[in-house]
Amino acid sequence: MQKHILPLFWCLIIFTSSSVKSTSEELKWSSLNEVSVKLKQHQKPVLIDLYTDWCRWCKVMDKKTYGNQKVIDYLTENFYVAKVNAETKESLMWNTKTYSYNNNYHINEFSLYATNGRPGFPTTVILTSENSTPVSISGFLEPKELEPILKYFGNGEYQTKTFPDYNKTFKASW
């Protein structure tokens, strides 16, 4: 009798664990074109994850930072998010301008625009509107490092305060 209970027990555990839904979500990334369309319907800040396929820290940031549920929830509520491969050879369109692959730099010119000519990967780019100047933050960011940046732009604080002034009174919650 005991020989039959152990397999039945394992089957029950496997069935139960596979039928339980995870409460975590994934971030739903859009293309630049999709974000442009959304901006015409409703204004929100834009976060662009500028990455390359070979970048190890880009992959770590995807998993650790953009996989963090608090980051996902905040971005989903307060931002449009786009993921852009800095080395794409496809033409990219932003704010009625077309950006092409630059053979000299081995990078798409949108990456040069988004980083003010100083590309590094990963880079988090914030735009407050389609016409705004990109704010680029180069390098890997932990969720706790990204939180004040997201809330500064997501809550509209950038309209009335400098980031250093905002950061002096910022209270982290992640």
mmCIF file of N, CA and C in Angstrom, residues 66-129:
data_model
loop_
_atom_site.group_PDB
_atom_site.id
_atom_site.type_symbol
_atom_site.label_atom_id
_atom_site.label_comp_id
_atom_site.label_asym_id
_atom_site.label_seq_id
_atom_site.Cartn_x
_atom_site.Cartn_y
_atom_site.Cartn_z
ATOM 1 N N TYR A 66 13.675 44.914 -14.421
ATOM 2 C CA TYR A 66 12.410 44.931 -15.158
ATOM 3 C C TYR A 66 11.559 43.704 -14.870
ATOM 4 N N GLY A 67 12.094 42.764 -14.128
ATOM 5 C CA GLY A 67 11.334 41.608 -13.664
ATOM 6 C C GLY A 67 10.789 41.801 -12.254
ATOM 7 N N ASN A 68 11.148 42.898 -11.601
ATOM 8 C CA ASN A 68 10.695 43.202 -10.245
ATOM 9 C C ASN A 68 9.238 43.671 -10.290
ATOM 10 N N GLN A 69 8.383 43.065 -9.494
ATOM 11 C CA GLN A 69 6.949 43.353 -9.560
ATOM 12 C C GLN A 69 6.611 44.808 -9.253
ATOM 13 N N LYS A 70 7.325 45.435 -8.333
ATOM 14 C CA LYS A 70 7.049 46.848 -8.022
ATOM 15 C C LYS A 70 7.422 47.743 -9.203
ATOM 16 N N VAL A 71 8.520 47.429 -9.875
ATOM 17 C CA VAL A 71 8.924 48.178 -11.072
ATOM 18 C C VAL A 71 7.879 47.972 -12.165
ATOM 19 N N ILE A 72 7.472 46.728 -12.378
ATOM 20 C CA ILE A 72 6.459 46.414 -13.392
ATOM 21 C C ILE A 72 5.177 47.187 -13.128
ATOM 22 N N ASP A 73 4.700 47.127 -11.897
ATOM 23 C CA ASP A 73 3.439 47.801 -11.549
ATOM 24 C C ASP A 73 3.535 49.310 -11.772
ATOM 25 N N TYR A 74 4.631 49.915 -11.326
ATOM 26 C CA TYR A 74 4.767 51.365 -11.456
ATOM 27 C C TYR A 74 4.882 51.776 -12.925
ATOM 28 N N LEU A 75 5.710 51.063 -13.681
ATOM 29 C CA LEU A 75 5.867 51.403 -15.092
ATOM 30 C C LEU A 75 4.557 51.217 -15.853
ATOM 31 N N THR A 76 3.852 50.134 -15.588
ATOM 32 C CA THR A 76 2.590 49.863 -16.278
ATOM 33 C C THR A 76 1.584 50.978 -16.031
ATOM 34 N N GLU A 77 1.547 51.496 -14.838
ATOM 35 C CA GLU A 77 0.584 52.536 -14.465
ATOM 36 C C GLU A 77 0.973 53.923 -14.974
ATOM 37 N N ASN A 78 2.265 54.224 -14.981
ATOM 38 C CA ASN A 78 2.694 55.614 -15.166
ATOM 39 C C ASN A 78 3.511 55.920 -16.417
ATOM 40 N N PHE A 79 3.901 54.918 -17.179
ATOM 41 C CA PHE A 79 4.784 55.122 -18.330
ATOM 42 C C PHE A 79 4.312 54.311 -19.530
ATOM 43 N N TYR A 80 4.768 54.744 -20.686
ATOM 44 C CA TYR A 80 4.796 53.882 -21.860
ATOM 45 C C TYR A 80 6.217 53.342 -21.902
ATOM 46 N N VAL A 81 6.361 52.067 -22.198
ATOM 47 C CA VAL A 81 7.692 51.461 -22.194
ATOM 48 C C VAL A 81 8.010 50.854 -23.552
ATOM 49 N N ALA A 82 9.227 51.125 -24.019
ATOM 50 C CA ALA A 82 9.697 50.571 -25.288
ATOM 51 C C ALA A 82 11.069 49.963 -25.073
ATOM 52 N N LYS A 83 11.313 48.897 -25.785
ATOM 53 C CA LYS A 83 12.595 48.208 -25.744
ATOM 54 C C LYS A 83 13.210 48.385 -27.128
ATOM 55 N N VAL A 84 14.428 48.920 -27.181
ATOM 56 C CA VAL A 84 15.072 49.195 -28.464
ATOM 57 C C VAL A 84 16.470 48.577 -28.475
ATOM 58 N N ASN A 85 16.710 47.740 -29.472
ATOM 59 C CA ASN A 85 18.037 47.177 -29.679
ATOM 60 C C ASN A 85 18.883 48.267 -30.338
ATOM 61 N N ALA A 86 19.903 48.724 -29.663
ATOM 62 C CA ALA A 86 20.733 49.827 -30.136
ATOM 63 C C ALA A 86 21.435 49.503 -31.449
ATOM 64 N N GLU A 87 21.583 48.235 -31.749
ATOM 65 C CA GLU A 87 22.303 47.840 -32.950
ATOM 66 C C GLU A 87 21.382 47.373 -34.085
ATOM 67 N N THR A 88 20.093 47.656 -33.963
ATOM 68 C CA THR A 88 19.187 47.224 -35.012
ATOM 69 C C THR A 88 19.535 47.896 -36.337
ATOM 70 N N LYS A 89 19.447 47.122 -37.401
ATOM 71 C CA LYS A 89 19.715 47.669 -38.736
ATOM 72 C C LYS A 89 18.420 48.153 -39.383
ATOM 73 N N GLU A 90 17.307 47.928 -38.702
ATOM 74 C CA GLU A 90 16.024 48.432 -39.189
ATOM 75 C C GLU A 90 15.954 49.932 -38.938
ATOM 76 N N SER A 91 15.258 50.646 -39.807
ATOM 77 C CA SER A 91 15.033 52.074 -39.590
ATOM 78 C C SER A 91 14.028 52.237 -38.459
ATOM 79 N N LEU A 92 14.290 53.203 -37.600
ATOM 80 C CA LEU A 92 13.394 53.508 -36.486
ATOM 81 C C LEU A 92 12.854 54.916 -36.676
ATOM 82 N N MET A 93 11.588 55.112 -36.340
ATOM 83 C CA MET A 93 10.981 56.428 -36.490
ATOM 84 C C MET A 93 10.580 56.947 -35.115
ATOM 85 N N TRP A 94 10.958 58.207 -34.855
ATOM 86 C CA TRP A 94 10.562 58.862 -33.608
ATOM 87 C C TRP A 94 10.358 60.341 -33.896
ATOM 88 N N ASN A 95 9.214 60.854 -33.502
ATOM 89 C CA ASN A 95 8.900 62.270 -33.654
ATOM 90 C C ASN A 95 9.123 62.742 -35.100
ATOM 91 N N THR A 96 8.571 62.010 -36.024
ATOM 92 C CA THR A 96 8.610 62.263 -37.476
ATOM 93 C C THR A 96 10.001 62.179 -38.094
ATOM 94 N N LYS A 97 10.992 61.739 -37.379
ATOM 95 C CA LYS A 97 12.338 61.584 -37.926
ATOM 96 C C LYS A 97 12.671 60.095 -38.027
ATOM 97 N N THR A 98 13.329 59.734 -39.108
ATOM 98 C CA THR A 98 13.742 58.353 -39.321
ATOM 99 C C THR A 98 15.220 58.211 -38.979
ATOM 100 N N TYR A 99 15.525 57.196 -38.195
ATOM 101 C CA TYR A 99 16.897 56.916 -37.766
ATOM 102 C C TYR A 99 17.345 55.613 -38.403
ATOM 103 N N SER A 100 18.531 55.631 -39.009
ATOM 104 C CA SER A 100 19.060 54.470 -39.714
ATOM 105 C C SER A 100 20.288 53.918 -39.004
ATOM 106 N N TYR A 101 20.707 52.752 -39.452
ATOM 107 C CA TYR A 101 21.921 52.131 -38.922
ATOM 108 C C TYR A 101 23.125 52.923 -39.409
ATOM 109 N N ASN A 102 24.050 53.202 -38.507
ATOM 110 C CA ASN A 102 25.256 53.948 -38.827
ATOM 111 C C ASN A 102 26.418 52.958 -38.896
ATOM 112 N N ASN A 103 26.932 52.714 -40.100
ATOM 113 C CA ASN A 103 28.019 51.748 -40.292
ATOM 114 C C ASN A 103 29.307 52.150 -39.593
ATOM 115 N N ASN A 104 29.552 53.454 -39.467
ATOM 116 C CA ASN A 104 30.782 53.915 -38.807
ATOM 117 C C ASN A 104 30.800 53.575 -37.324
ATOM 118 N N TYR A 105 29.646 53.720 -36.668
ATOM 119 C CA TYR A 105 29.551 53.464 -35.231
ATOM 120 C C TYR A 105 29.010 52.065 -34.915
ATOM 121 N N HIS A 106 28.525 51.359 -35.938
ATOM 122 C CA HIS A 106 27.911 50.033 -35.759
ATOM 123 C C HIS A 106 26.744 50.097 -34.777
ATOM 124 N N ILE A 107 25.913 51.107 -34.976
ATOM 125 C CA ILE A 107 24.811 51.363 -34.054
ATOM 126 C C ILE A 107 23.712 52.102 -34.830
ATOM 127 N N ASN A 108 22.497 51.980 -34.364
ATOM 128 C CA ASN A 108 21.415 52.742 -34.967
ATOM 129 C C ASN A 108 21.508 54.185 -34.481
ATOM 130 N N GLU A 109 21.277 55.130 -35.372
ATOM 131 C CA GLU A 109 21.399 56.545 -35.014
ATOM 132 C C GLU A 109 20.405 56.970 -33.928
ATOM 133 N N PHE A 110 19.313 56.221 -33.768
ATOM 134 C CA PHE A 110 18.394 56.530 -32.672
ATOM 135 C C PHE A 110 19.122 56.399 -31.333
ATOM 136 N N SER A 111 20.011 55.432 -31.228
ATOM 137 C CA SER A 111 20.785 55.232 -29.995
ATOM 138 C C SER A 111 21.665 56.437 -29.697
ATOM 139 N N LEU A 112 22.242 57.014 -30.741
ATOM 140 C CA LEU A 112 23.060 58.220 -30.558
ATOM 141 C C LEU A 112 22.178 59.391 -30.124
ATOM 142 N N TYR A 113 21.003 59.517 -30.722
ATOM 143 C CA TYR A 113 20.063 60.571 -30.328
ATOM 144 C C TYR A 113 19.623 60.393 -28.869
ATOM 145 N N ALA A 114 19.226 59.181 -28.514
ATOM 146 C CA ALA A 114 18.668 58.908 -27.187
ATOM 147 C C ALA A 114 19.694 59.065 -26.067
ATOM 148 N N THR A 115 20.960 58.897 -26.392
ATOM 149 C CA THR A 115 22.022 58.980 -25.376
ATOM 150 C C THR A 115 22.841 60.271 -25.506
ATOM 151 N N ASN A 116 22.337 61.201 -26.292
ATOM 152 C CA ASN A 116 23.065 62.455 -26.528
ATOM 153 C C ASN A 116 24.485 62.199 -27.028
ATOM 154 N N GLY A 117 24.618 61.197 -27.886
ATOM 155 C CA GLY A 117 25.908 60.882 -28.493
ATOM 156 C C GLY A 117 26.865 60.093 -27.622
ATOM 157 N N ARG A 118 26.397 59.592 -26.469
ATOM 158 C CA ARG A 118 27.269 58.841 -25.550
ATOM 159 C C ARG A 118 26.648 57.478 -25.225
ATOM 160 N N PRO A 119 26.627 56.580 -26.196
ATOM 161 C CA PRO A 119 25.976 55.295 -25.946
ATOM 162 C C PRO A 119 26.763 54.408 -24.979
ATOM 163 N N GLY A 120 26.039 53.696 -24.185
ATOM 164 C CA GLY A 120 26.557 52.692 -23.266
ATOM 165 C C GLY A 120 25.392 51.771 -22.954
ATOM 166 N N PHE A 121 25.662 50.565 -22.559
ATOM 167 C CA PHE A 121 24.558 49.610 -22.411
ATOM 168 C C PHE A 121 24.649 48.834 -21.110
ATOM 169 N N PRO A 122 23.520 48.684 -20.444
ATOM 170 C CA PRO A 122 22.201 49.202 -20.815
ATOM 171 C C PRO A 122 22.109 50.702 -20.559
ATOM 172 N N THR A 123 21.163 51.350 -21.233
ATOM 173 C CA THR A 123 20.843 52.740 -20.960
ATOM 174 C C THR A 123 19.341 52.858 -20.794
ATOM 175 N N THR A 124 18.943 53.529 -19.733
ATOM 176 C CA THR A 124 17.536 53.829 -19.493
ATOM 177 C C THR A 124 17.310 55.248 -19.984
ATOM 178 N N VAL A 125 16.367 55.394 -20.903
ATOM 179 C CA VAL A 125 16.080 56.703 -21.491
ATOM 180 C C VAL A 125 14.676 57.112 -21.076
ATOM 181 N N ILE A 126 14.550 58.341 -20.586
ATOM 182 C CA ILE A 126 13.246 58.893 -20.211
ATOM 183 C C ILE A 126 12.938 60.064 -21.129
ATOM 184 N N LEU A 127 11.725 60.064 -21.656
ATOM 185 C CA LEU A 127 11.214 61.188 -22.438
ATOM 186 C C LEU A 127 9.893 61.602 -21.812
ATOM 187 N N THR A 128 9.735 62.881 -21.545
ATOM 188 C CA THR A 128 8.486 63.340 -20.930
ATOM 189 C C THR A 128 7.403 63.592 -21.970
ATOM 190 N N SER A 129 7.803 63.695 -23.229
ATOM 191 C CA SER A 129 6.868 63.807 -24.344
ATOM 192 C C SER A 129 7.638 63.410 -25.604
#
